[in-house]
Amino acid sequence: MADIQSKHGIGVSPGTAVGPVVQVRPPVRPPADEAPAADMAEAGARVRAVLESVAATLEERAAGADATAQQILTATAMMARDPGLAGAVDTQLAAGRGPATAVDAAVEEYCAMFAAAGGYLAERVTDLRDVRDRAVARVLGVPEPGVPHLSEPSVLAAHDLAPAETSVLDPATVLAILTESGGPTSHTAILAAQMGIPAVVQLPGAVDIPAGTRVAVDGGTGEVVLEPDEGLQHELAAKAERRAVALSATKGPGMTSDQHPVALLANIGRLEDAVRAAAEDVEGVGLFRTEFLFLERDTAPTVEEQTQTYTAVLEAFGSRRVVVRTLDAGADKPLAFADLGPEENPALGRRGLRMSALRPDLLDTQLQALAAAARATGADIRVMAPMVATADEAAWFARRVREHGLPSVGVMIEVPAAALRSRHVMAEVDFASLGTNDLAQYALAADRLQGELADLLDPWQPGLLDLVAAACEGGRVHGKPVGVCGEAAGDPLLALVLAGLGVSSLSMAPSRVPAVRLALSLHELAVCASLAERARGARSAEEARAVVAELAHPDLLAIL
């Protein structure tokens, strides 16, 4: 879609669309001259009532949302009810600020703490600011920010889009989403991909596109064209039709055109995700994120609670594999019942397996529940640990898993040292799965939650591909499989490179499986290996993707 009126961002949800732009209402700011509260007690009670009303609204939206959005909205409602936030507002009121200004300042204090903590907490900054924006508007008695009524199918443009807004979008009226901020792992990206809405993030000037401007959006390439001519509109419509026809024809196990298997699996987080994914044409689960059983609780879940959930997930998938990641929590995903205290850099701190080493009781309880669920179902369950850095850590984890009678044990390779020394790590376990999001973050020294660094976090970075190759080489030495469960797995072109590097399974959002299945089916394994070599030989992520796109099968390029 090359054009002098084109803009370029990061495509995070594939698909194409053409339609008029509707600007999302921006948040209202507190008046610069807002008078101090005349009665601090009355003002504090009023703000608490507003925060409770915001929480109630979020819960109402959660009740009608899918499982992923429900989880995000419920957690955001809990933020609005946090007594600490209300207390921070009281402090601001006592300092002489008006109610709206007090809410704004209190939330920004929390946002600064969350951003500094990194990881899971940093991901919640957008949600917390959504609470602020809604509360400030209600305190001032003005319309809240958000998506206006759409009189026709439209393209939404915003600085950012809160999960509370994204979760209730109707794909019949929202043709595409454009935001100036965000990244490939943002809530907007995840929810848009699940709903099949094309989305482009990190698009400069998205909020400056005049309302009503007709735009052509490519959620795969990240290109947006203003006022496209009829020729381009017809081209995109034809591409969308080709894509729908091609993807509807794909089915069955993933494999290359010469029958080399590459299992296509789903990422899940909750039981509801499992039920929905199990109904799709996937070969099982490549990543079951179990931390959602533990977060936002005052006490650890019991063996019985965990067993019930794990059993239900395993039953949903029958004989298909389910790869379970043990608790990935710590300073960046704080647990009220396992507080290890503050850390200077939580992303490099006591998280994942390191937390399990400090609190082995939590790990043993989880393994006991997983073993009970496995016995009850006879399922193909495989258990892996997050944040493994050394062969000794892998051996420690493998020993504990096998002591509980679980037959298959693996590790997440998301630390560069584990990838570089995978020959030793893989000697201790049965399989590994590459977490490309964290692996890119640590390899490129770029916070994966900072959208401005998205170019460094591009999974096409040749340096990252070298680490994937090193990890796969360790698997080959021992004849053990290495999969990928990061965002990279859902990119059809990159899937070819990963297969060529030796990756044996790809785990992603179920909506991305058909395109990846099609990509593999059009290429022999030798071709994938050649593409992988060319990508690793590139100087940049852009060059790596371009060379693979140039050599890939025309039938695949016709729908991307």
XYZ file of C-alpha atoms in Angstrom:
560
model
C 0.000 0.000 0.000
C 2.776 2.434 -0.865
C 1.375 5.973 -1.091
C 2.497 9.498 -0.148
C -0.480 9.628 2.240
C 0.489 6.425 4.005
C 1.440 6.055 7.659
C 3.336 3.166 9.164
C 2.874 1.576 12.575
C 3.140 -1.951 13.956
C 0.584 -4.439 12.704
C -0.592 -6.527 15.673
C -3.808 -8.101 14.371
C -3.844 -9.242 10.728
C -6.544 -8.384 8.247
C -7.515 -5.465 6.043
C -10.244 -2.853 6.233
C -11.391 0.364 4.580
C -13.647 2.860 6.303
C -14.111 6.289 7.889
C -12.139 7.258 10.970
C -13.933 7.854 14.254
C -11.814 9.400 16.982
C -12.233 7.931 20.447
C -13.206 10.622 22.956
C -10.010 11.660 24.780
C -9.910 11.815 28.563
C -10.859 15.106 30.199
C -8.240 16.770 32.356
C -8.959 18.326 35.762
C -9.273 22.130 35.647
C -5.941 23.824 36.263
C -7.640 26.169 38.705
C -9.819 23.620 40.512
C -10.582 24.945 43.991
C -9.571 22.928 47.077
C -12.301 20.824 48.634
C -14.291 22.834 51.144
C -15.110 19.710 53.159
C -12.411 17.024 52.873
C -14.550 14.327 54.470
C -17.421 15.005 52.079
C -15.044 15.131 49.096
C -13.390 11.868 50.135
C -16.752 10.140 50.454
C -17.798 11.497 47.076
C -14.642 10.203 45.381
C -15.105 6.792 47.000
C -18.642 6.639 45.653
C -17.356 7.544 42.185
C -14.635 4.884 42.319
C -17.217 2.316 43.386
C -19.459 3.298 40.483
C -16.516 2.905 38.081
C -15.823 -0.553 39.509
C -19.471 -1.525 39.114
C -19.482 -0.385 35.483
C -16.367 -2.428 34.741
C -17.916 -5.499 36.352
C -21.064 -5.059 34.272
C -18.958 -5.038 31.129
C -17.008 -8.059 32.353
C -20.217 -10.045 32.736
C -20.864 -9.837 29.010
C -17.263 -10.195 27.821
C -15.241 -13.244 26.789
C -12.879 -14.948 29.228
C -9.757 -12.919 28.471
C -11.535 -9.553 28.591
C -13.445 -10.654 31.687
C -10.200 -11.316 33.505
C -8.773 -7.906 32.571
C -11.935 -5.993 33.465
C -12.424 -7.770 36.785
C -8.837 -7.000 37.786
C -9.323 -3.347 36.759
C -12.473 -3.117 38.892
C -10.440 -4.339 41.850
C -8.010 -1.480 41.249
C -10.854 1.025 41.468
C -11.839 -0.491 44.835
C -8.301 -0.550 46.234
C -8.442 1.130 49.677
C -4.887 2.315 49.119
C -5.998 4.358 46.127
C -8.782 5.983 48.130
C -6.275 6.740 50.874
C -3.934 8.344 48.355
C -6.808 10.560 47.212
C -7.385 11.623 50.839
C -3.722 12.622 51.063
C -4.056 14.754 47.938
C -7.239 16.381 49.256
C -5.479 17.197 52.519
C -2.713 18.864 50.496
C -5.269 21.360 49.187
C -6.200 19.829 45.842
C -9.706 19.681 44.438
C -11.476 16.306 44.022
C -10.736 15.773 40.319
C -7.123 16.912 40.704
C -6.732 14.684 43.759
C -7.904 11.626 41.820
C -5.581 12.445 38.948
C -2.538 12.957 41.183
C -3.217 9.871 43.314
C -3.538 7.611 40.298
C -0.375 9.013 38.726
C 1.521 8.157 41.910
C 0.316 4.566 41.585
C 1.168 4.528 37.874
C 4.724 5.627 38.619
C 5.114 2.806 41.145
C 3.622 0.240 38.752
C 5.831 1.378 35.873
C 8.930 1.190 38.056
C 7.999 -2.322 39.192
C 7.870 -3.533 35.597
C 6.358 -6.810 34.374
C 2.755 -7.568 35.274
C 2.301 -4.344 37.252
C 3.625 -2.176 34.431
C 1.094 -3.825 32.125
C -1.654 -2.494 34.405
C -0.779 1.198 34.002
C -3.148 1.599 31.039
C -5.936 -0.048 33.044
C -5.280 2.172 36.066
C -5.373 5.307 33.942
C -8.679 4.131 32.514
C -10.026 4.081 36.081
C -8.661 7.601 36.579
C -10.157 8.967 33.378
C -13.588 7.556 34.160
C -13.463 8.768 37.740
C -12.305 12.288 36.835
C -15.095 12.605 34.267
C -17.704 11.469 36.798
C -16.397 13.827 39.464
C -16.641 16.715 36.974
C -19.986 15.557 35.603
C -18.820 15.444 31.970
C -18.931 12.631 29.338
C -16.420 9.857 29.918
C -13.689 9.097 27.408
C -14.332 6.199 25.098
C -15.855 4.998 21.887
C -18.788 7.124 20.710
C -21.893 5.649 19.106
C -21.002 4.332 15.659
C -23.615 5.146 13.036
C -21.772 3.071 10.409
C -18.874 0.584 10.289
C -15.794 2.633 11.173
C -12.090 2.635 11.965
C -11.347 3.658 15.565
C -8.383 5.952 16.234
C -7.041 6.782 19.692
C -3.895 7.500 21.644
C -4.596 4.222 23.404
C -7.657 2.069 23.900
C -8.439 0.801 27.371
C -9.431 -2.852 27.813
C -12.830 -1.699 29.083
C -13.439 -0.227 25.636
C -11.758 -2.907 23.523
C -13.608 -5.734 25.261
C -17.064 -4.533 24.170
C -16.258 -3.654 20.568
C -18.469 -5.204 17.916
C -16.501 -6.521 14.898
C -19.584 -5.782 12.799
C -19.179 -2.043 13.371
C -15.485 -1.695 14.239
C -13.545 -2.338 11.056
C -10.073 -1.691 12.506
C -8.224 -0.084 15.418
C -5.420 2.485 15.216
C -3.501 3.659 18.287
C -0.468 5.856 18.845
C 0.790 3.839 21.794
C 0.744 0.173 22.761
C 2.759 -2.757 21.497
C 2.443 -6.346 20.236
C 1.722 -7.645 23.752
C -0.618 -4.840 24.866
C -4.174 -5.608 25.886
C -5.461 -3.831 22.790
C -3.367 -6.073 20.543
C -4.362 -9.276 22.317
C -8.081 -8.529 22.420
C -8.189 -7.232 18.830
C -6.502 -10.390 17.538
C -8.928 -12.587 19.449
C -11.888 -10.718 17.974
C -10.448 -10.737 14.475
C -10.314 -6.932 14.234
C -7.320 -5.594 12.244
C -5.181 -3.394 14.477
C -2.134 -1.161 14.119
C -0.344 0.272 17.171
C 2.501 2.788 17.476
C 0.961 4.709 14.552
C 2.303 8.283 14.583
C -0.431 10.902 14.293
C -3.325 8.499 14.763
C -5.230 11.044 16.880
C -4.610 13.764 14.297
C -6.439 11.977 11.475
C -9.598 14.055 10.950
C -12.832 12.292 11.835
C -14.558 11.010 8.720
C -11.303 10.559 6.779
C -11.484 7.338 4.808
C -8.497 5.087 5.509
C -7.246 1.719 4.302
C -5.750 -0.395 7.091
C -3.487 -3.432 6.819
C -3.226 -5.020 10.259
C -0.513 -7.362 9.047
C 1.998 -4.882 7.638
C 1.027 -1.961 9.870
C 0.409 0.367 6.929
C -2.448 2.866 6.861
C -3.356 4.873 3.738
C -5.433 8.046 3.959
C -8.118 8.573 1.329
C -7.265 5.451 -0.710
C -8.331 5.452 -4.345
C -10.847 2.964 -5.696
C -8.106 0.757 -7.073
C -6.553 0.240 -3.657
C -9.937 -0.330 -2.050
C -10.763 -3.048 -4.578
C -7.319 -4.558 -4.044
C -7.846 -4.788 -0.280
C -11.354 -6.193 -0.665
C -10.010 -8.873 -2.995
C -7.221 -9.633 -0.524
C -9.694 -10.009 2.325
C -11.794 -12.401 0.245
C -8.738 -14.433 -0.759
C -7.692 -14.619 2.868
C -11.090 -15.812 4.052
C -11.304 -18.501 1.364
C -7.734 -19.713 1.881
C -7.957 -19.895 5.667
C -11.315 -21.642 5.665
C -9.779 -24.467 3.627
C -7.009 -25.249 6.136
C -7.519 -27.999 8.687
C -5.768 -30.757 10.563
C -2.302 -31.062 12.074
C 0.367 -28.548 11.155
C 2.987 -29.765 8.718
C 5.160 -28.632 5.871
C 4.349 -29.576 2.277
C 6.687 -32.581 2.573
C 4.834 -33.806 5.691
C 7.280 -32.629 8.349
C 5.125 -32.115 11.485
C 5.016 -28.792 13.321
C 2.323 -28.994 15.991
C -0.061 -26.029 16.182
C -1.163 -25.352 19.736
C -3.148 -22.785 21.730
C -2.133 -20.418 24.518
C -4.658 -20.308 27.386
C -4.908 -18.686 30.791
C -8.233 -19.685 32.332
C -10.720 -22.513 32.182
C -12.947 -20.431 29.908
C -10.034 -20.003 27.499
C -9.518 -23.759 27.511
C -13.129 -24.544 26.689
C -13.134 -22.069 23.821
C -9.758 -23.199 22.454
C -10.648 -26.888 22.728
C -13.473 -26.320 20.250
C -10.974 -25.020 17.673
C -8.854 -27.019 15.225
C -5.708 -27.054 17.386
C -3.517 -29.951 18.477
C -3.587 -29.074 22.141
C -2.202 -26.435 24.496
C 1.357 -25.186 24.243
C 1.106 -22.751 27.149
C -1.346 -22.923 30.050
C -0.566 -19.865 32.197
C -1.505 -21.016 35.682
C -0.692 -17.773 37.507
C -4.241 -16.544 37.006
C -5.247 -19.009 39.723
C -2.928 -17.206 42.125
C -3.098 -13.490 41.322
C -5.474 -11.056 43.053
C -5.884 -13.406 46.062
C -5.109 -13.026 49.747
C -4.363 -16.736 50.209
C -2.879 -19.390 47.969
C -5.334 -21.669 46.132
C -5.697 -25.059 47.804
C -4.777 -28.406 46.289
C -8.480 -29.102 45.852
C -9.147 -25.806 44.061
C -6.243 -26.292 41.712
C -7.049 -29.932 41.041
C -10.583 -29.027 40.045
C -9.408 -26.419 37.525
C -6.608 -28.542 36.068
C -8.925 -31.525 35.705
C -11.496 -29.461 33.821
C -8.828 -28.102 31.457
C -7.428 -31.561 30.768
C -10.902 -32.982 30.178
C -11.639 -30.244 27.646
C -8.704 -31.368 25.490
C -9.173 -35.108 25.851
C -6.185 -36.946 24.353
C -4.534 -33.757 23.047
C -1.409 -32.517 24.829
C -1.608 -29.804 27.486
C 1.647 -28.048 28.401
C 1.328 -26.417 31.825
C 3.616 -23.619 32.974
C 4.029 -23.606 36.724
C 3.473 -20.413 38.672
C 5.176 -17.463 36.986
C 4.966 -14.855 39.726
C 7.225 -12.835 41.917
C 8.053 -9.187 42.354
C 6.595 -8.264 38.969
C 3.397 -10.249 39.624
C 3.103 -9.770 43.383
C 1.304 -12.291 45.519
C -0.209 -11.114 48.782
C 0.590 -14.494 50.362
C 4.179 -14.631 49.070
C 5.554 -11.114 49.402
C 9.324 -11.217 48.959
C 9.676 -7.476 49.432
C 10.613 -4.689 46.996
C 13.288 -5.156 44.346
C 15.327 -2.658 42.369
C 14.573 -4.402 39.045
C 11.743 -6.933 39.314
C 12.146 -8.118 35.709
C 15.569 -9.407 36.736
C 14.546 -10.468 40.215
C 12.965 -13.317 42.141
C 10.274 -14.347 39.709
C 9.246 -17.582 38.056
C 11.312 -20.588 39.137
C 13.270 -18.343 41.504
C 10.073 -17.698 43.443
C 9.424 -21.453 43.514
C 12.874 -22.065 44.946
C 12.167 -19.604 47.759
C 8.639 -20.915 48.324
C 8.821 -24.619 47.383
C 5.575 -25.215 49.245
C 3.712 -23.338 46.497
C 5.371 -25.425 43.797
C 4.798 -28.715 45.574
C 1.120 -27.906 46.122
C 0.750 -27.098 42.436
C 2.542 -30.275 41.342
C 0.409 -32.328 43.718
C -2.725 -30.887 42.112
C -1.425 -31.426 38.581
C -0.560 -35.027 39.379
C -4.041 -35.615 40.807
C -5.633 -34.119 37.692
C -3.411 -36.277 35.471
C -4.439 -39.440 37.341
C -8.103 -38.509 37.132
C -8.048 -37.907 33.382
C -5.172 -39.962 31.962
C -4.362 -36.871 29.895
C -1.170 -36.040 28.010
C 0.092 -33.444 30.491
C 3.523 -31.848 30.279
C 4.829 -29.502 32.963
C 7.410 -26.745 32.453
C 9.082 -24.114 34.596
C 9.412 -20.384 33.786
C 12.586 -18.302 34.005
C 15.136 -21.114 33.949
C 18.672 -19.793 33.488
C 20.996 -22.736 34.200
C 21.222 -26.512 33.875
C 21.272 -26.821 37.675
C 17.956 -24.995 37.923
C 16.505 -27.273 35.244
C 17.727 -30.355 37.132
C 16.228 -29.117 40.417
C 12.852 -28.525 38.814
C 12.888 -31.836 36.915
C 13.602 -33.747 40.116
C 10.663 -32.186 41.950
C 8.269 -32.784 39.048
C 9.258 -36.431 38.700
C 8.975 -36.969 42.452
C 5.270 -36.198 42.020
C 4.886 -38.858 39.334
C 4.399 -36.476 36.425
C 5.914 -38.090 33.315
C 7.018 -35.137 31.146
C 9.012 -32.167 32.384
C 10.300 -29.155 30.484
C 11.558 -25.607 30.812
C 10.830 -22.218 29.344
C 13.832 -20.802 27.507
C 13.412 -17.051 27.928
C 16.808 -16.201 29.397
C 19.645 -15.873 26.863
C 21.989 -17.997 28.993
C 19.559 -20.920 28.802
C 19.406 -20.626 25.020
C 23.184 -20.447 24.664
C 23.703 -23.368 27.024
C 20.690 -25.374 25.910
C 22.824 -28.464 25.300
C 23.295 -28.695 29.062
C 19.803 -27.512 30.006
C 18.123 -29.973 27.628
C 20.102 -32.864 29.110
C 18.040 -32.462 32.287
C 14.512 -32.282 30.842
C 12.230 -33.793 28.196
C 11.340 -30.650 26.197
C 11.627 -26.881 26.088
C 9.480 -23.976 24.943
C 10.888 -20.638 23.840
C 9.222 -17.573 25.348
C 10.232 -15.147 22.635
C 8.721 -12.074 24.325
C 10.979 -12.233 27.379
C 13.879 -13.676 25.390
C 13.794 -10.601 23.131
C 13.518 -8.294 26.133
C 16.589 -9.717 27.814
C 18.622 -10.164 24.624
C 18.012 -6.623 23.299
C 17.978 -4.884 26.713
C 14.565 -3.392 25.887
C 11.553 -3.387 28.207
C 8.858 -5.280 26.330
C 6.184 -3.042 27.842
C 7.709 0.147 26.451
C 6.059 0.671 23.086
C 8.718 3.118 21.921
C 11.199 0.224 21.861
C 8.987 -1.994 19.725
C 11.525 -2.035 16.890
C 14.107 -3.648 19.181
C 11.538 -6.146 20.387
C 10.634 -7.219 16.858
C 10.813 -11.053 16.850
C 12.509 -10.811 13.428
C 15.648 -9.422 15.086
C 18.511 -11.585 13.746
C 20.111 -11.681 17.197
C 16.945 -13.229 18.608
C 16.831 -15.757 15.770
C 20.415 -16.733 16.624
C 19.290 -17.516 20.178
C 16.387 -19.593 18.863
C 18.832 -21.499 16.675
C 21.126 -22.131 19.646
C 18.230 -23.435 21.738
C 17.088 -25.754 18.942
C 20.628 -27.079 18.496
C 20.623 -28.180 22.123
C 17.355 -29.984 21.504
C 18.780 -31.722 18.423
C 21.806 -32.972 20.353
C 19.540 -34.834 22.756
C 16.701 -35.607 20.355
C 14.265 -33.513 22.401
C 11.613 -31.104 21.066
C 11.812 -27.331 21.335
C 8.667 -25.261 20.740
C 7.770 -21.570 20.689
C 4.954 -20.053 22.736
C 5.674 -16.333 22.340
C 4.003 -13.824 20.015
C 6.394 -14.885 17.243
C 4.581 -18.209 16.865
C 1.501 -16.552 15.356
C 3.323 -14.803 12.486
C 2.861 -16.968 9.347
C 6.108 -15.828 7.715
C 8.125 -16.120 10.902
C 6.620 -19.571 11.503
C 8.469 -20.725 8.374
C 11.751 -19.443 9.797
C 11.101 -21.052 13.179
C 10.321 -24.393 11.547
C 13.517 -24.057 9.533
C 15.498 -23.446 12.731
C 14.198 -26.702 14.193
C 11.176 -25.611 16.231
C 8.772 -28.556 16.572
C 5.630 -26.776 17.815
C 4.086 -23.314 17.699
C 1.647 -22.099 20.352
C -0.495 -18.999 19.799
C -3.953 -17.449 20.048
C -6.297 -19.930 18.306
C -7.424 -17.256 15.820
C -3.899 -17.196 14.366
C -3.624 -20.944 13.732
C -5.227 -21.139 10.253
C -2.790 -18.679 8.662
C 0.217 -20.420 10.214
C -1.104 -23.808 9.107
C -1.487 -22.522 5.552
C 2.023 -21.036 5.532
C 3.613 -24.309 6.586
C 1.594 -26.357 4.113
C 2.944 -24.323 1.188
C 6.664 -24.865 1.937
C 9.001 -27.843 2.198
C 11.170 -28.131 5.305
C 14.309 -27.541 3.229
C 12.853 -24.275 1.984
C 12.056 -23.258 5.573
C 15.660 -24.017 6.530
C 16.903 -21.865 3.651
C 14.602 -19.008 4.699
C 15.875 -19.298 8.258
C 19.473 -19.056 7.081
C 18.687 -15.967 5.023
C 16.857 -14.316 7.931
C 19.751 -14.946 10.315
C 22.130 -13.471 7.775
C 20.226 -10.180 7.606
C 21.486 -6.975 9.241
C 18.142 -5.933 10.701
C 14.670 -7.149 11.557
C 13.233 -5.272 8.574
C 15.734 -6.876 6.196
C 15.114 -10.332 7.664
C 11.370 -10.096 7.122
C 11.772 -8.599 3.674
C 14.042 -11.373 2.417
C 11.672 -14.069 3.672
C 8.660 -12.291 2.193
C 10.454 -12.066 -1.145
C 11.115 -15.815 -1.258
C 7.902 -17.159 0.312
C 5.181 -18.874 -1.725
C 3.049 -16.406 -3.741
C -0.173 -17.949 -2.448
C 0.825 -17.016 1.091
C 1.917 -13.501 0.182
C -1.423 -12.969 -1.571
C -3.275 -13.057 1.756
C -0.770 -11.379 4.087
